[in-house]
PDB file of C-alpha atoms in Angstrom:
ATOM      1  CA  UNK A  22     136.020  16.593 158.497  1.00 83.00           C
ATOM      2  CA  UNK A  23     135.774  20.325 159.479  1.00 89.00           C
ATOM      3  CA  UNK A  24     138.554  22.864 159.932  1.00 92.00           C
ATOM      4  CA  UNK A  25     138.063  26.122 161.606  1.00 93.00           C
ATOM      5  CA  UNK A  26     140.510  29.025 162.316  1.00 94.00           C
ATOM      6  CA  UNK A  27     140.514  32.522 163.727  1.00 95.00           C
ATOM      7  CA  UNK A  28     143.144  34.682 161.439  1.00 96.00           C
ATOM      8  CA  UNK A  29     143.380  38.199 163.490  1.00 95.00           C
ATOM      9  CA  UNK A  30     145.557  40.811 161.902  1.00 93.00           C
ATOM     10  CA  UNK A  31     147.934  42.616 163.719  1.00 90.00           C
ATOM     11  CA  UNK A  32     150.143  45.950 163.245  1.00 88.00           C
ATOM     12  CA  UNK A  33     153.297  42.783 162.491  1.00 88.00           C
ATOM     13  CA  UNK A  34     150.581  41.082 159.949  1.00 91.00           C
ATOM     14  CA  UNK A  35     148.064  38.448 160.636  1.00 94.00           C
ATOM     15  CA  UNK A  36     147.971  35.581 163.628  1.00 94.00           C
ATOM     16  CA  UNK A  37     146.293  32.691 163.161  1.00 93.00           C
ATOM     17  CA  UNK A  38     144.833  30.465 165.922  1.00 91.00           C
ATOM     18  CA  UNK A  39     142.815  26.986 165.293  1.00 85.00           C
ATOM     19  CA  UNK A  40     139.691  26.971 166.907  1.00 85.00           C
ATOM     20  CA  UNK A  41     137.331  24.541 168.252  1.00 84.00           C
ATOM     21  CA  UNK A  42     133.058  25.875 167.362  1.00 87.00           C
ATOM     22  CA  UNK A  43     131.597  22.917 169.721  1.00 84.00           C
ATOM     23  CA  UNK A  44     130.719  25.912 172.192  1.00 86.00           C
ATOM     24  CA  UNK A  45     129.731  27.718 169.550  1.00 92.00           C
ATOM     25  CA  UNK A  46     125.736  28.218 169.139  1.00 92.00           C
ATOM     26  CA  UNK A  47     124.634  31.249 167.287  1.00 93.00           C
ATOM     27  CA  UNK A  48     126.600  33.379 164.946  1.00 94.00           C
ATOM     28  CA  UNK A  49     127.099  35.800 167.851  1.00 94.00           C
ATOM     29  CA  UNK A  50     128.707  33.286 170.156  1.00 94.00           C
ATOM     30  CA  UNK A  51     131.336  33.131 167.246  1.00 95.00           C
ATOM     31  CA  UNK A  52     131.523  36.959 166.498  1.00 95.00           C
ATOM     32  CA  UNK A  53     132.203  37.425 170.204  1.00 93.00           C
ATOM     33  CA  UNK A  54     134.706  34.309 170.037  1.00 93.00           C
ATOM     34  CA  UNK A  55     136.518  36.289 167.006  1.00 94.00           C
ATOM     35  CA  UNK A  56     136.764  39.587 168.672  1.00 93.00           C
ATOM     36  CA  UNK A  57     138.288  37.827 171.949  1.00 91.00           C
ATOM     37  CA  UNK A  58     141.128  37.036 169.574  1.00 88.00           C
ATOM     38  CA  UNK A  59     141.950  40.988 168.419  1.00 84.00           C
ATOM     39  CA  UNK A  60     142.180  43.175 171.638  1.00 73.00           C
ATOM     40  CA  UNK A  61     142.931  45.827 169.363  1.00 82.00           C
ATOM     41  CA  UNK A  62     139.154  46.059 167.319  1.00 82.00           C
ATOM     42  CA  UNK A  63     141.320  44.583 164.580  1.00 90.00           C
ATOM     43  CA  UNK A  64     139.868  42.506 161.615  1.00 95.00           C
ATOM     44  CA  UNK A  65     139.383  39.289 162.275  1.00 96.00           C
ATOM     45  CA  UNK A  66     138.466  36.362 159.886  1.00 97.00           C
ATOM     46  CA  UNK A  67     136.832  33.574 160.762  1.00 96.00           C
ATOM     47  CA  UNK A  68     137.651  30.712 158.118  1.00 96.00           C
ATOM     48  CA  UNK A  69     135.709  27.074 158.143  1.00 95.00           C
ATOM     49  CA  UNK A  70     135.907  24.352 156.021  1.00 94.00           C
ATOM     50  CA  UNK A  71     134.097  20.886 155.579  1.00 92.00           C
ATOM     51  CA  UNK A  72     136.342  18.723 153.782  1.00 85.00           C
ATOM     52  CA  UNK A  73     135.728  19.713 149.607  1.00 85.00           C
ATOM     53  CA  UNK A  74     131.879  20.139 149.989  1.00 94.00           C
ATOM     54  CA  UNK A  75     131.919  24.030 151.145  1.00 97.00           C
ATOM     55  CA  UNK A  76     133.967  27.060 152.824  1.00 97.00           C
ATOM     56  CA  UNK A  77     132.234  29.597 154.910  1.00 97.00           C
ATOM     57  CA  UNK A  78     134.463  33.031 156.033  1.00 98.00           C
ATOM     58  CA  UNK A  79     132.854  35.329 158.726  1.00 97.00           C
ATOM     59  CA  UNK A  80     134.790  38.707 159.092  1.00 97.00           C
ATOM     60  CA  UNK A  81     133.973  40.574 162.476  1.00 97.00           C
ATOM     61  CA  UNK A  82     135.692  44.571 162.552  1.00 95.00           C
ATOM     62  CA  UNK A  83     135.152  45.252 166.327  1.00 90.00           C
ATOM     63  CA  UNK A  84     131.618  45.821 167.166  1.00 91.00           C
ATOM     64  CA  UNK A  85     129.834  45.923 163.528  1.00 93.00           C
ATOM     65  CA  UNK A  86     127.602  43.112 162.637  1.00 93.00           C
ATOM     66  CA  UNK A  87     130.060  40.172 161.139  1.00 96.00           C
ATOM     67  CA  UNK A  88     129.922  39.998 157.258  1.00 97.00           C
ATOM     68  CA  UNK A  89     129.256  36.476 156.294  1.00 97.00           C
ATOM     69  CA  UNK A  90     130.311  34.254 152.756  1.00 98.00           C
ATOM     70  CA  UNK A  91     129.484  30.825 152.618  1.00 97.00           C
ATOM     71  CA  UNK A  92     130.821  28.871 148.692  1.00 97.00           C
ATOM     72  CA  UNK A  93     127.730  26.599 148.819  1.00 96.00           C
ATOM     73  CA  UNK A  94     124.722  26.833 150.738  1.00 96.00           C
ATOM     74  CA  UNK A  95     122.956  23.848 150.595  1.00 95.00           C
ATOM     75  CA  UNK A  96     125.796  21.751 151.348  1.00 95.00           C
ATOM     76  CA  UNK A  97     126.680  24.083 154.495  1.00 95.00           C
ATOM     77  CA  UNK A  98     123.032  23.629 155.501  1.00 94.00           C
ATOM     78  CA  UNK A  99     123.772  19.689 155.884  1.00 93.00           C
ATOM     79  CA  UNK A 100     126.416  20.648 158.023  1.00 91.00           C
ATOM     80  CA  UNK A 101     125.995  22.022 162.137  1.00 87.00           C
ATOM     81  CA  UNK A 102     128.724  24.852 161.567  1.00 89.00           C
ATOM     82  CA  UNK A 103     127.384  25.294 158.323  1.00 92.00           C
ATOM     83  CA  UNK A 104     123.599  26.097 159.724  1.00 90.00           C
ATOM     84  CA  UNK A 105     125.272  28.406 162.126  1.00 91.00           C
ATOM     85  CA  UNK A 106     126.622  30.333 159.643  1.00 94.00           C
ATOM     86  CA  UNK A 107     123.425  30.141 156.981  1.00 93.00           C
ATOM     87  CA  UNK A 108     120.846  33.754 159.202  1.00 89.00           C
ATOM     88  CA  UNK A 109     117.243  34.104 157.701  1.00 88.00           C
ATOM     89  CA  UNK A 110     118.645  37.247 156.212  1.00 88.00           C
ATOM     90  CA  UNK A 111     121.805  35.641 154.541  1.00 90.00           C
ATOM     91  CA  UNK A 112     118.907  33.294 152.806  1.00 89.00           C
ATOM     92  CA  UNK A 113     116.856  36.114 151.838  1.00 86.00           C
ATOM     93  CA  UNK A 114     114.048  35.038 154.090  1.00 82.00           C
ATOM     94  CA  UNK A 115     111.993  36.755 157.042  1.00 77.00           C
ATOM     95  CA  UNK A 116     113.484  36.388 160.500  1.00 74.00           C
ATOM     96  CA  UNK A 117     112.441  33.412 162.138  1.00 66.00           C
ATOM     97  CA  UNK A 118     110.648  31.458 159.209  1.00 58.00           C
ATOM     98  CA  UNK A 119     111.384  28.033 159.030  1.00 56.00           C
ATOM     99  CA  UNK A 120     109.563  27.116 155.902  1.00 51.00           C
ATOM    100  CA  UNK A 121     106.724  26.699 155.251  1.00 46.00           C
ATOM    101  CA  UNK A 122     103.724  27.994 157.373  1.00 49.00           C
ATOM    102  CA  UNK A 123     102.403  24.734 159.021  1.00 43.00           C
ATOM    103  CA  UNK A 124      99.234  26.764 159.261  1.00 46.00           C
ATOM    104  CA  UNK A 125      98.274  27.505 156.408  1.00 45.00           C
ATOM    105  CA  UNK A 126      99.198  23.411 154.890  1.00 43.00           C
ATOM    106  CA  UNK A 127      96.318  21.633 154.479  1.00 48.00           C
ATOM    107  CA  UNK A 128      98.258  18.581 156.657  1.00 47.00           C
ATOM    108  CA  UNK A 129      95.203  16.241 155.545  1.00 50.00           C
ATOM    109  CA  UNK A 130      95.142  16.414 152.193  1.00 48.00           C
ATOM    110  CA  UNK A 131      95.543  12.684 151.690  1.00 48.00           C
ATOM    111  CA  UNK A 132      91.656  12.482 152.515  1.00 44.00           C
ATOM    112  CA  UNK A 133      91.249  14.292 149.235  1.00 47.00           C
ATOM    113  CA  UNK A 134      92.639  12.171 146.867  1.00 49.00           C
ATOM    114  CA  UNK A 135      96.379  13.586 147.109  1.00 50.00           C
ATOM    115  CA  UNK A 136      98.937  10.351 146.689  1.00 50.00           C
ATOM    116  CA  UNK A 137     102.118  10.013 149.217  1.00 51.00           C
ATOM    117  CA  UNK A 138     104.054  11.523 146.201  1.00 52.00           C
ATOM    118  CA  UNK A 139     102.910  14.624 146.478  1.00 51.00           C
ATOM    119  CA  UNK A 140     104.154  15.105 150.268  1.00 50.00           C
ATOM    120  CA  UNK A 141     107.767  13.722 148.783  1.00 49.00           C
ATOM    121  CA  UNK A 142     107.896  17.028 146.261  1.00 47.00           C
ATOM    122  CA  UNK A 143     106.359  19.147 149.235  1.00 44.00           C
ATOM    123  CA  UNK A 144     109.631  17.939 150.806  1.00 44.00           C
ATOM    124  CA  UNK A 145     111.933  18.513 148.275  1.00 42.00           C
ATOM    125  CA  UNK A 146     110.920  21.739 147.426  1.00 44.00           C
ATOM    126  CA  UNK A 147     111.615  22.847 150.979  1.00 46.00           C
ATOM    127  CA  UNK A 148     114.504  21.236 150.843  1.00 44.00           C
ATOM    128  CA  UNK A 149     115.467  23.041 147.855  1.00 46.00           C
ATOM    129  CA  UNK A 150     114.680  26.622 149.715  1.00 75.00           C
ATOM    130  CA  UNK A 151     118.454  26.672 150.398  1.00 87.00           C
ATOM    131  CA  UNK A 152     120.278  27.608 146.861  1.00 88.00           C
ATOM    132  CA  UNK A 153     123.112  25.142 145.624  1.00 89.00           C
ATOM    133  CA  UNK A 154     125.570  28.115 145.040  1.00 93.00           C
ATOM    134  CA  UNK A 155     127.140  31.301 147.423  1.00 95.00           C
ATOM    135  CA  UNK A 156     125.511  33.050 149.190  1.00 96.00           C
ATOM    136  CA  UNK A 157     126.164  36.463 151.757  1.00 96.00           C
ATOM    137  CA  UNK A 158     128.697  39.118 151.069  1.00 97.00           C
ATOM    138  CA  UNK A 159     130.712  38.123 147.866  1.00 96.00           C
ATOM    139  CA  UNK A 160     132.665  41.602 148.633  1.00 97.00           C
ATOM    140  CA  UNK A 161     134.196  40.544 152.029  1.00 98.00           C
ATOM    141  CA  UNK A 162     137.877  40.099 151.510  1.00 98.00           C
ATOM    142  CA  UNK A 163     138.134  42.844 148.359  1.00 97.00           C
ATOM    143  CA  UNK A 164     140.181  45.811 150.842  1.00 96.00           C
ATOM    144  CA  UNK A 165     142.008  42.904 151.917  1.00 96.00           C
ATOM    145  CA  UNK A 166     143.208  41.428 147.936  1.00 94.00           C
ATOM    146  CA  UNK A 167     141.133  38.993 147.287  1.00 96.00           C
ATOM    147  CA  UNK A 168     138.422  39.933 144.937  1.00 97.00           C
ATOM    148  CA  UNK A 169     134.264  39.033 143.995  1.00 97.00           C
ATOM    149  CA  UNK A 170     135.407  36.964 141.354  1.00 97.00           C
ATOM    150  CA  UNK A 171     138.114  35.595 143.020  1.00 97.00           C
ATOM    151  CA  UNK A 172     136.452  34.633 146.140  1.00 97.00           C
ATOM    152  CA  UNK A 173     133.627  33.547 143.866  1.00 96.00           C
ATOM    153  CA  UNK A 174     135.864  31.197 141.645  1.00 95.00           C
ATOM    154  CA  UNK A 175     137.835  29.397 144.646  1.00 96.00           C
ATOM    155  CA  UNK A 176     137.027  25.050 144.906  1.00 90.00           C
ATOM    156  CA  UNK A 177     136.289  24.223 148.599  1.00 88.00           C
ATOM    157  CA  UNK A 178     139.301  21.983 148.588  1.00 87.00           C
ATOM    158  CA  UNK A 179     141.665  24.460 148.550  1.00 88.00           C
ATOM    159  CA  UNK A 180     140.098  27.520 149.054  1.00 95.00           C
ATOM    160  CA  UNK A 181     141.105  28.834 152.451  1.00 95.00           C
ATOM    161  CA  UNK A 182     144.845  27.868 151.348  1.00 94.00           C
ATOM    162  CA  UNK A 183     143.699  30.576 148.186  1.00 96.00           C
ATOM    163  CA  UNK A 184     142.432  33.075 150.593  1.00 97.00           C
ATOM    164  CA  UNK A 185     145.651  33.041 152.923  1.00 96.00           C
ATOM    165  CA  UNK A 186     148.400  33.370 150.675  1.00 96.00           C
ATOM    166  CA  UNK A 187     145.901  36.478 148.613  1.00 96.00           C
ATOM    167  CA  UNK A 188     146.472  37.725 152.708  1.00 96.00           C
ATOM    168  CA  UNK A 189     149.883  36.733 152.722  1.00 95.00           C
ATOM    169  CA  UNK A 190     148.905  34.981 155.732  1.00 95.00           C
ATOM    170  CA  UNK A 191     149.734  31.127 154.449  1.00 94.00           C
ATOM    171  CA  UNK A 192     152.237  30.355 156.601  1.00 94.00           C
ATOM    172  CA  UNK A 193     150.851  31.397 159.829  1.00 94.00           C
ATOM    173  CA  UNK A 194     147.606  29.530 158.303  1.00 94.00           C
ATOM    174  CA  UNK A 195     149.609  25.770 157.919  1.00 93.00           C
ATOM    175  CA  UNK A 196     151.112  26.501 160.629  1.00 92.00           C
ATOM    176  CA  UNK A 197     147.562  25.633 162.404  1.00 91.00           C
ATOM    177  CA  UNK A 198     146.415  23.118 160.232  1.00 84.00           C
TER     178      UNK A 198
END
């Protein structure tokens, strides 16, 4: 079960808005689907959750590249919004690499006396390309109260809950939920 919202702040505090991300197909469809929300170039916040397995929060300021944290990324990269979310460059790795270069695998090795387990820990270690812990930009909420360690320490379960009352934005939060 996923929840997404768009929390936009405003000269009278922040609005929140559910939102639904089955339009949504690259990061910037969702940048562009946060700043629709804030006429104003305001911050928005971009907050999704899969039920206790990870939180993601993408903050777009008007036209500068969104800022991106995601609490776990191998769990988000089981997940569709969670891929979305989960750029080359958030994983440390070179734009448009999908593992490993097909190339340069010796795809026949089999003929060579290589057993079947050896493709299974081929697989895993790809598999294991996407770290089981945060990744992106551990600083994103600090201006707004909620620091690195904070954001750092937060369970998945309850962690956008944590984030919105730090914003004093809780109640306009639930009152999307």
């Amino acid at each position: 079960m996923y929840f997404a919202a768009l929390l936009a702040r405003t000269e009278d505090g922040w609005e929140a808005s559910d939102t639904e991300l089955d339009d949504v197909e690259t990061l910037s469809d969702l940048a562009d689907l946060a700043r629709e929300s804030s006429p104003d170039d305001d911050t928005v916040l971009v907050l999704i959750e899969q039920e206790d397995a990870w939180f993601g929060v993408v903050r777009v300021d008007g036209e500068e590249d969104p800022r991106i944290y995601v609490s776990d990324a191998a769990a988000a990269a089981r997940s569709a919004y969670g891929e979305l979310l989960l750029t080359d460059e958030l994983l440390g790795r070179e734009p448009g690499s999908d593992g490993p270069d097909l190339d340069a695998l010796d795809l026949d090795g089999t003929e060579d006396g290589e057993s079947e387990d050896d493709d299974e820990e081929t697989e895993a270690t790809s598999a294991d390309a996407v770290p089981h812990s945060p990744v992106g930009d551990s600083e994103i909420l600090d201006d707004l109260g909620v620091s690195e360690k904070e954001l750092r320490a937060l369970d998945a379960d309850d962690a956008l809950g944590s984030i919105a009352e730090a914003l004093g934005a809780s109640e306009v939060l639930e009152t999307v939920r």
